[in-house]
mmCIF file of C-alpha atoms in Angstrom:
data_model
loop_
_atom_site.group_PDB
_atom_site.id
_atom_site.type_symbol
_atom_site.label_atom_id
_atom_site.label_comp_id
_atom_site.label_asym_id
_atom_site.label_seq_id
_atom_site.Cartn_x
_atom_site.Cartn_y
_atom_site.Cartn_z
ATOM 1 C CA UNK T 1 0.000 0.000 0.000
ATOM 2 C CA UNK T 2 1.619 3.173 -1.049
ATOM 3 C CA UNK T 3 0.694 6.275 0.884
ATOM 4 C CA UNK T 4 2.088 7.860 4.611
ATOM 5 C CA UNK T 5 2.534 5.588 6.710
ATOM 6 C CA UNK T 6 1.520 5.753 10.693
ATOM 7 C CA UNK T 7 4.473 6.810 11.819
ATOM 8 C CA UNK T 8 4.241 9.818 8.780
ATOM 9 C CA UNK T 9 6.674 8.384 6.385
ATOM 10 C CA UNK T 10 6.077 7.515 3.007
ATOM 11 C CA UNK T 11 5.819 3.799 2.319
ATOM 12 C CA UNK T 12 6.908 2.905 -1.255
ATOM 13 C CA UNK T 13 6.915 -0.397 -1.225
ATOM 14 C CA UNK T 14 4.288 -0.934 -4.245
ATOM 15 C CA UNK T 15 4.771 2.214 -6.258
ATOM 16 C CA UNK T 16 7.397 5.776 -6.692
ATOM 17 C CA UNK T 17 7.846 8.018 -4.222
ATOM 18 C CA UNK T 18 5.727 11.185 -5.075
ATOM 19 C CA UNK T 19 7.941 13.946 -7.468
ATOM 20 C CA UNK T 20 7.282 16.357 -4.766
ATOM 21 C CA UNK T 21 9.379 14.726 -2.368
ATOM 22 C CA UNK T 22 12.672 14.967 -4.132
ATOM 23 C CA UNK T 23 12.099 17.141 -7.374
ATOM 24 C CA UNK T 24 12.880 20.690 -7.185
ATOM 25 C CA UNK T 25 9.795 23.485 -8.663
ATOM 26 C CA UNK T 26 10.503 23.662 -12.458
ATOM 27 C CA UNK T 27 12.016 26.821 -13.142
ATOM 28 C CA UNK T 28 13.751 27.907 -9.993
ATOM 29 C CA UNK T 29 16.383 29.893 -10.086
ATOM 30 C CA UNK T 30 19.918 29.519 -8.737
ATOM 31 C CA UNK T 31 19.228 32.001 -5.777
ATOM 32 C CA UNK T 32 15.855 30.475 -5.076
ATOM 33 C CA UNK T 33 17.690 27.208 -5.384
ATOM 34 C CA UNK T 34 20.931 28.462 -2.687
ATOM 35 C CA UNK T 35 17.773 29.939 -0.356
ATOM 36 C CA UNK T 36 15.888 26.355 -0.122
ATOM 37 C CA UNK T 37 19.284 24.883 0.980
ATOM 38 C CA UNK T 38 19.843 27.194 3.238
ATOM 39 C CA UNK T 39 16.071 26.869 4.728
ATOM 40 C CA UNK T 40 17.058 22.942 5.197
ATOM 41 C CA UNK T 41 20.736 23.130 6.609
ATOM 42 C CA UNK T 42 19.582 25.808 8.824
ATOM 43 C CA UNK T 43 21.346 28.799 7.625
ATOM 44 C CA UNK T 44 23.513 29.274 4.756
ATOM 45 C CA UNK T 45 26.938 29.319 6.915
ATOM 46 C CA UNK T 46 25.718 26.041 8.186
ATOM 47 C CA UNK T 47 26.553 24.349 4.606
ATOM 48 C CA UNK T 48 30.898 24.450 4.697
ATOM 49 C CA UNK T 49 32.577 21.715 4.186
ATOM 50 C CA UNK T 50 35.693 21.640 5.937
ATOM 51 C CA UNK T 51 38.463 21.313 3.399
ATOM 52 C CA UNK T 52 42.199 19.920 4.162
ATOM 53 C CA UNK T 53 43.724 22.831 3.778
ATOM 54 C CA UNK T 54 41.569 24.972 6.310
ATOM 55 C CA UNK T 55 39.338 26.866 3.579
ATOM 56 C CA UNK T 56 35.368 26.054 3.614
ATOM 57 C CA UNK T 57 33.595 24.954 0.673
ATOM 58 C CA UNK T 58 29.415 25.333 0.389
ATOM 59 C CA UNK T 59 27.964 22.424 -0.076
ATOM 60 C CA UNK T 60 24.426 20.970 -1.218
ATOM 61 C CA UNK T 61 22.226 18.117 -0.954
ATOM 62 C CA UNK T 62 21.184 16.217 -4.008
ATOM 63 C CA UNK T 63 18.028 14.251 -3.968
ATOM 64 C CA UNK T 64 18.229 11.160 -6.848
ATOM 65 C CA UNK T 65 15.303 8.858 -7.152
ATOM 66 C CA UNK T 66 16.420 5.316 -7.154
ATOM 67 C CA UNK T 67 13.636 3.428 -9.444
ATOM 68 C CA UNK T 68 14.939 -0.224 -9.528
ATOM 69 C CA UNK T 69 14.588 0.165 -5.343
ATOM 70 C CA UNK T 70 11.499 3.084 -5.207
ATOM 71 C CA UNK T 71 14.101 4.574 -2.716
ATOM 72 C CA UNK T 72 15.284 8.678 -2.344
ATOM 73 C CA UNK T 73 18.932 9.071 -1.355
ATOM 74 C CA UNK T 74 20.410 12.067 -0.714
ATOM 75 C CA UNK T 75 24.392 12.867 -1.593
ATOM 76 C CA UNK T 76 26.291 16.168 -0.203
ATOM 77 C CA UNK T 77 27.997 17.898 -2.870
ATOM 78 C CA UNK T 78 30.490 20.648 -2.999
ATOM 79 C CA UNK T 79 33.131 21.852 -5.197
ATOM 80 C CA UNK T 80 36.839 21.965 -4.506
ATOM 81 C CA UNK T 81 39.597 23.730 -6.521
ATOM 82 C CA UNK T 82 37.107 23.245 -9.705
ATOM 83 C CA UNK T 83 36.486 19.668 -9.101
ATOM 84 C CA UNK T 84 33.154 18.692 -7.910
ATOM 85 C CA UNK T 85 33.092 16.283 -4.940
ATOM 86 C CA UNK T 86 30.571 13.836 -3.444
ATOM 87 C CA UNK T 87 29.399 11.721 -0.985
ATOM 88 C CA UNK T 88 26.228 9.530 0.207
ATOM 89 C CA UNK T 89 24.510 10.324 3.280
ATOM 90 C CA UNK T 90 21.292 8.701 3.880
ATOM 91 C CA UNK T 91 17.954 7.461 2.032
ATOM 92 C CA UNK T 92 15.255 9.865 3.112
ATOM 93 C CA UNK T 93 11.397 8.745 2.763
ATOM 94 C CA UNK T 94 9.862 12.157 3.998
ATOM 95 C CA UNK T 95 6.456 13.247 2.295
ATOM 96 C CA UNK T 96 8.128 16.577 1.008
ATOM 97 C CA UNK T 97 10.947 17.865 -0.492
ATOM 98 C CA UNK T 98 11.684 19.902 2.240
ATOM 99 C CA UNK T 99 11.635 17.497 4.761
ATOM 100 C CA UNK T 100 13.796 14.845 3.202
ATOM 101 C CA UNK T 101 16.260 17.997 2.633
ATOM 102 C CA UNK T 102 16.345 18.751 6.269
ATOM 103 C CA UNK T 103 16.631 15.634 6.934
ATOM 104 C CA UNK T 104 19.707 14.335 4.788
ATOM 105 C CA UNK T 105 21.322 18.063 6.407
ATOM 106 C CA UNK T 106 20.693 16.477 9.747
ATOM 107 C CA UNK T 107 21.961 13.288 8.898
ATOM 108 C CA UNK T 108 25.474 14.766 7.271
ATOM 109 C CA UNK T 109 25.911 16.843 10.915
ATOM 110 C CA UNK T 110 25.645 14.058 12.815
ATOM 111 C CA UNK T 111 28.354 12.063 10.821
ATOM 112 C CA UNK T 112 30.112 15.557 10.591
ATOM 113 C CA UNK T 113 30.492 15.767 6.989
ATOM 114 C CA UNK T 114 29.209 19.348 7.042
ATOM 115 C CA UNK T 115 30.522 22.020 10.122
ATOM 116 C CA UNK T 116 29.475 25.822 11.101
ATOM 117 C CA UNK T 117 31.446 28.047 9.350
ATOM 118 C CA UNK T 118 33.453 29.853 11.504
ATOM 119 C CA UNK T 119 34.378 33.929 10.922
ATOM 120 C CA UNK T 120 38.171 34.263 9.489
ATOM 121 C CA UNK T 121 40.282 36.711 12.124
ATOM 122 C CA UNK T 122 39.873 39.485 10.601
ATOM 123 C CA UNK T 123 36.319 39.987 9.782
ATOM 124 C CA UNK T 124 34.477 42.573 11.560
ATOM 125 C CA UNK T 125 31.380 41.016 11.630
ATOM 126 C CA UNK T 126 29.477 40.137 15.101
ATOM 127 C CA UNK T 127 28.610 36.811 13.392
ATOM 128 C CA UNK T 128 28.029 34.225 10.431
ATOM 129 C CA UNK T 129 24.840 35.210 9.347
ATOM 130 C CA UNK T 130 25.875 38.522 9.589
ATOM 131 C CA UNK T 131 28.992 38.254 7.431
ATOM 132 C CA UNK T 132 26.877 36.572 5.042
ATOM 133 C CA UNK T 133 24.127 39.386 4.748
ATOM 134 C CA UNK T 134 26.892 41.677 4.096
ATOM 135 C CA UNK T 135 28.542 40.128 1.526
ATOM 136 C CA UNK T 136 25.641 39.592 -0.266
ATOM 137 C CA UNK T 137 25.039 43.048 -0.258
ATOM 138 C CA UNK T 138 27.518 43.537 -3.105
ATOM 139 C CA UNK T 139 28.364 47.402 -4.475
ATOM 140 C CA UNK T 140 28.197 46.527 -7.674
ATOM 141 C CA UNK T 141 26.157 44.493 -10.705
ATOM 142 C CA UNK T 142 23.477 43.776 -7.974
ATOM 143 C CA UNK T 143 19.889 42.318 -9.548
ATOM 144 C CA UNK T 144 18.520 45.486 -9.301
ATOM 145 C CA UNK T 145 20.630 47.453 -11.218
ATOM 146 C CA UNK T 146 20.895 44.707 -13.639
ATOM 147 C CA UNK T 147 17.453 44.676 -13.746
ATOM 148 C CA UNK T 148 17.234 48.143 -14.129
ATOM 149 C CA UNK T 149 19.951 48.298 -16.859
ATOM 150 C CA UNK T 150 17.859 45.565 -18.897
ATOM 151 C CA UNK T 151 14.933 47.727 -18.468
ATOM 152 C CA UNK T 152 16.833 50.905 -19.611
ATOM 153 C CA UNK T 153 18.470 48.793 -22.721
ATOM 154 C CA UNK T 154 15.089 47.583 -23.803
ATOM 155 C CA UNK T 155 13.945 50.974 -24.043
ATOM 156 C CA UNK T 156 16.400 51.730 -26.374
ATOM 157 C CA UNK T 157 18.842 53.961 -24.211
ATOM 158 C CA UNK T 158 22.415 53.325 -23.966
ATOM 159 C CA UNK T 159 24.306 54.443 -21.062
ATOM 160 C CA UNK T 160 27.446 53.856 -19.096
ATOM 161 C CA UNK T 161 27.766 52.133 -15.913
ATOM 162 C CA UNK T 162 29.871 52.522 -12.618
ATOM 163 C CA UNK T 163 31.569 55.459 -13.680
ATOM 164 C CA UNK T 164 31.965 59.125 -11.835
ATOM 165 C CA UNK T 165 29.475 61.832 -12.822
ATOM 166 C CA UNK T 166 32.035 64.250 -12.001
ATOM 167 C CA UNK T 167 35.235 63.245 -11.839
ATOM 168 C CA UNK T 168 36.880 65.134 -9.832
ATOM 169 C CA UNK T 169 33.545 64.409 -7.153
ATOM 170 C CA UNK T 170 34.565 60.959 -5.423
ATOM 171 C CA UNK T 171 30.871 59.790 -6.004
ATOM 172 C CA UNK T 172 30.178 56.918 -8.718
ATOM 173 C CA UNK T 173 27.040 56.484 -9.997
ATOM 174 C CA UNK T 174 25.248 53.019 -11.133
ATOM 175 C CA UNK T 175 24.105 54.555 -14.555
ATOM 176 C CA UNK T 176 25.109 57.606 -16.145
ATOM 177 C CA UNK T 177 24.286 59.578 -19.199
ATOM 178 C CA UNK T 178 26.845 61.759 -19.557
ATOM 179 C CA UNK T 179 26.125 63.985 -22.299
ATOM 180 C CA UNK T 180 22.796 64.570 -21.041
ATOM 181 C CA UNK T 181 23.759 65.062 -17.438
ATOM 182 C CA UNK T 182 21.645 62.140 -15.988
ATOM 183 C CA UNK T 183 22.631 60.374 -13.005
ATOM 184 C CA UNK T 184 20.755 57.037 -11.879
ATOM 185 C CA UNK T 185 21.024 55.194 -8.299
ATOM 186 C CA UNK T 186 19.564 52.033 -7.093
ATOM 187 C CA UNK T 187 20.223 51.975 -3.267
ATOM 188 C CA UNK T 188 20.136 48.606 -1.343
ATOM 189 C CA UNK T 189 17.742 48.864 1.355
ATOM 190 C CA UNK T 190 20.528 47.339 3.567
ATOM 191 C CA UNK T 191 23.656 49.541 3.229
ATOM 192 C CA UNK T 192 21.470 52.845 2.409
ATOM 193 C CA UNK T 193 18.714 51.876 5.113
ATOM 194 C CA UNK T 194 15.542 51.789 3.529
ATOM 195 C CA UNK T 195 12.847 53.572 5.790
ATOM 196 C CA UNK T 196 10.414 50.077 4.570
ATOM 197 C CA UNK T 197 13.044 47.532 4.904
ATOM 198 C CA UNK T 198 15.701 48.376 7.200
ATOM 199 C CA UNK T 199 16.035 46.900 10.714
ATOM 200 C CA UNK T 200 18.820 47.933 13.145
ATOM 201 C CA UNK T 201 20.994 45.327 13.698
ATOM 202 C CA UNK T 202 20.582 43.813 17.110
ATOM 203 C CA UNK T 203 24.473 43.512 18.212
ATOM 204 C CA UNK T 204 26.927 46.442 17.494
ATOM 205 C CA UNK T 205 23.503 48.340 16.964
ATOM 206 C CA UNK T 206 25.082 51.641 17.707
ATOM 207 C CA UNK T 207 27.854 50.808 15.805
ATOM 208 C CA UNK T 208 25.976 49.739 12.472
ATOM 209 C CA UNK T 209 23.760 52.771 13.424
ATOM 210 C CA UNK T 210 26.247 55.295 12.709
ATOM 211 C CA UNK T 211 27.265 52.978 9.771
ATOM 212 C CA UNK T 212 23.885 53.498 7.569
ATOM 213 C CA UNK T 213 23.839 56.764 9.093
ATOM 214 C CA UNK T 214 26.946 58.255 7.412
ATOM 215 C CA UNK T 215 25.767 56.227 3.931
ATOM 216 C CA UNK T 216 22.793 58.258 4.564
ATOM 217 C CA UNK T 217 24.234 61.362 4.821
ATOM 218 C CA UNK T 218 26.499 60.495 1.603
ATOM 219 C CA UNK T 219 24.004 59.757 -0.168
ATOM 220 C CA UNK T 220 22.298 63.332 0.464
ATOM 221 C CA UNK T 221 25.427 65.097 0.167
ATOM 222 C CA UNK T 222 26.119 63.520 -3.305
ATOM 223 C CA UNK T 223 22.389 64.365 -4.802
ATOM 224 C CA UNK T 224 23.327 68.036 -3.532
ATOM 225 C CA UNK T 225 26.581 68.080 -5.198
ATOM 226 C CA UNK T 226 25.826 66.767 -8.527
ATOM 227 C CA UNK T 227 22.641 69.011 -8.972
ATOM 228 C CA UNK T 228 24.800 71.864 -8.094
ATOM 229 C CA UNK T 229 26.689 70.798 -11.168
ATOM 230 C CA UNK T 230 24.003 70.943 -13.412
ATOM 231 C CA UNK T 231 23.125 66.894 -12.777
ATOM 232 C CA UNK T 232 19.659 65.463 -12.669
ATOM 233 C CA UNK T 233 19.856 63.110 -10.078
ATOM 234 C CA UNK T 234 17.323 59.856 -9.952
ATOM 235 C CA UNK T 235 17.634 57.812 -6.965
ATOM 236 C CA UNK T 236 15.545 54.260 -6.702
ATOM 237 C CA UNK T 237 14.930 51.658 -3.722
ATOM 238 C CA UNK T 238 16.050 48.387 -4.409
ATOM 239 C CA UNK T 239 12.600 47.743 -3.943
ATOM 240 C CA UNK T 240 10.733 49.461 -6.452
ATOM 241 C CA UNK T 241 9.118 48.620 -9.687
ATOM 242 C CA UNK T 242 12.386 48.833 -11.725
ATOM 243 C CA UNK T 243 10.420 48.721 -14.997
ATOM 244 C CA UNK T 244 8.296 51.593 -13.791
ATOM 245 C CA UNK T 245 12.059 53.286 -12.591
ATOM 246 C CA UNK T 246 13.226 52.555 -16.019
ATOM 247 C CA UNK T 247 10.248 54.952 -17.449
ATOM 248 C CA UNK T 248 10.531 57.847 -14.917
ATOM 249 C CA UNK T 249 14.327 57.552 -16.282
ATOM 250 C CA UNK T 250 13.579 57.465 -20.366
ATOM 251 C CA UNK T 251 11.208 60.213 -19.681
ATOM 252 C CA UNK T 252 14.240 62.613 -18.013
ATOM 253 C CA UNK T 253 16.545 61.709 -20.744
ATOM 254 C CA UNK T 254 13.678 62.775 -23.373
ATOM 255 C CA UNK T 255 13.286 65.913 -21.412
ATOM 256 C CA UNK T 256 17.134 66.578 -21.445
ATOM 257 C CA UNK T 257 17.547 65.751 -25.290
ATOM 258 C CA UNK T 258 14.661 67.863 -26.401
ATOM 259 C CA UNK T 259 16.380 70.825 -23.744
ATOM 260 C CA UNK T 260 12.978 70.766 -21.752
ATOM 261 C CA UNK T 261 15.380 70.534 -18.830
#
């Protein structure tokens, strides 16, 4: 009889295990894929492997459908120096996806084939998790301005990217018309502290206060400078409807060709 059995596991011994409890959604993307790892292990700096030379590599668990036995096992896979490496941890017969994920995670820290990565010495970070939000904050090529790039391209606008306004102005901009004197932003609700999205961090608050405060106050004093030097300055949330941003910024450069503005 196929179907959960009392205990809540599947029992396969007549038919396949359901797709949905080791197939990944069609479509998903690589992030989405890195974030339902993460959900499973517990935390994305809860995936190293512990490599023989001291370095970490992230690792993931592979579900693989077994027909000839109807059984799910699940491998841990990582990549070292280019070459990718694997190893068996367990069958799983969880319901879900998710659950035989979580499991095969617990099973590979148990037989510690996976370890907490630990901060290197001279990281300034008050944790893990918090080293990893920050570096996935990058400066540059973030999805947002790529998305807003695409957005700009498809609209037929070419533009430069990462490049001072005013050079002699420390200040870099994410896209720039230069000609036209059109400067375009896309802040990270994170390092520019969204009034929606940001939360003070809970250890080193004061610290990480002042942080987003002065990136604040950069931010400001950068709008101000630029427009003093003739510069129409469009600043976006990370947020936002970048397609809609893309418009708002085709309809300033229109305004700046035609000498509207």
């Amino acid at each position: 009889m196929t179907g959960p059995t009392a205990g809540g596991r599947q029992g396969w011994n007549d038919g396949l295990p359901s797709a949905k409890a080791y197939k990944a959604r069609p479509g998903l993307s690589r992030d989405k894929r890195s974030a339902e790892q993460d959900r499973a292990a517990g935390g994305r700096h809860r995936r190293a492997v512990l490599l023989d030379d001291g370095r970490y590599a992230r690792a993931s668990i592979q579900l693989r459908l077994y027909r000839s036995t109807r059984r799910i096992r699940a491998y841990l896979r990582w990549s070292d120096k280019g070459e990718t490496e694997e190893k068996y941890v367990c069958e799983t017969d969880g319901a879900t996806r998710a659950a035989n994920l979580a499991l095969a995670w617990s099973k590979a820290r148990a037989a510690a084939m996976v370890v907490d990565e630990q901060l290197p010495p001279a990281s300034t970070a008050s944790s893990v998790a918090v080293r990893a939000v920050m570096s996935a904050n990058k400066g540059k090529d973030t999805k947002p301005e790529l998305l807003l790039r695409a957005a700009l391209y498809r609209k037929g606008l070419r533009y430069r990217i990462g490049i001072r306004p005013v050079p002699d102005l420390r200040r870099t901009a994410d896209v720039v018309f230069p000609k036209l004197k059109v400067a375009v932003f896309v802040d990270g609700c994170f390092w520019h502290g969204c009034p929606d999205h940001y939360r003070p961090a809970k250890k080193s608050g004061e610290a990480w206060g002042q942080k987003i405060k002065d990136n604040r106050d950069r931010d400001a004093s950068t709008t101000v400078a630029l427009r003093e030097a003739g510069w129409e300055v469009l600043r976006f949330w990370e947020h936002e409807d970048l397609e809609q941003a893309a418009e708002e910024v085709r309809a300033v450069v229109e305004d700046r060709r035609s000498g509207s503005r």
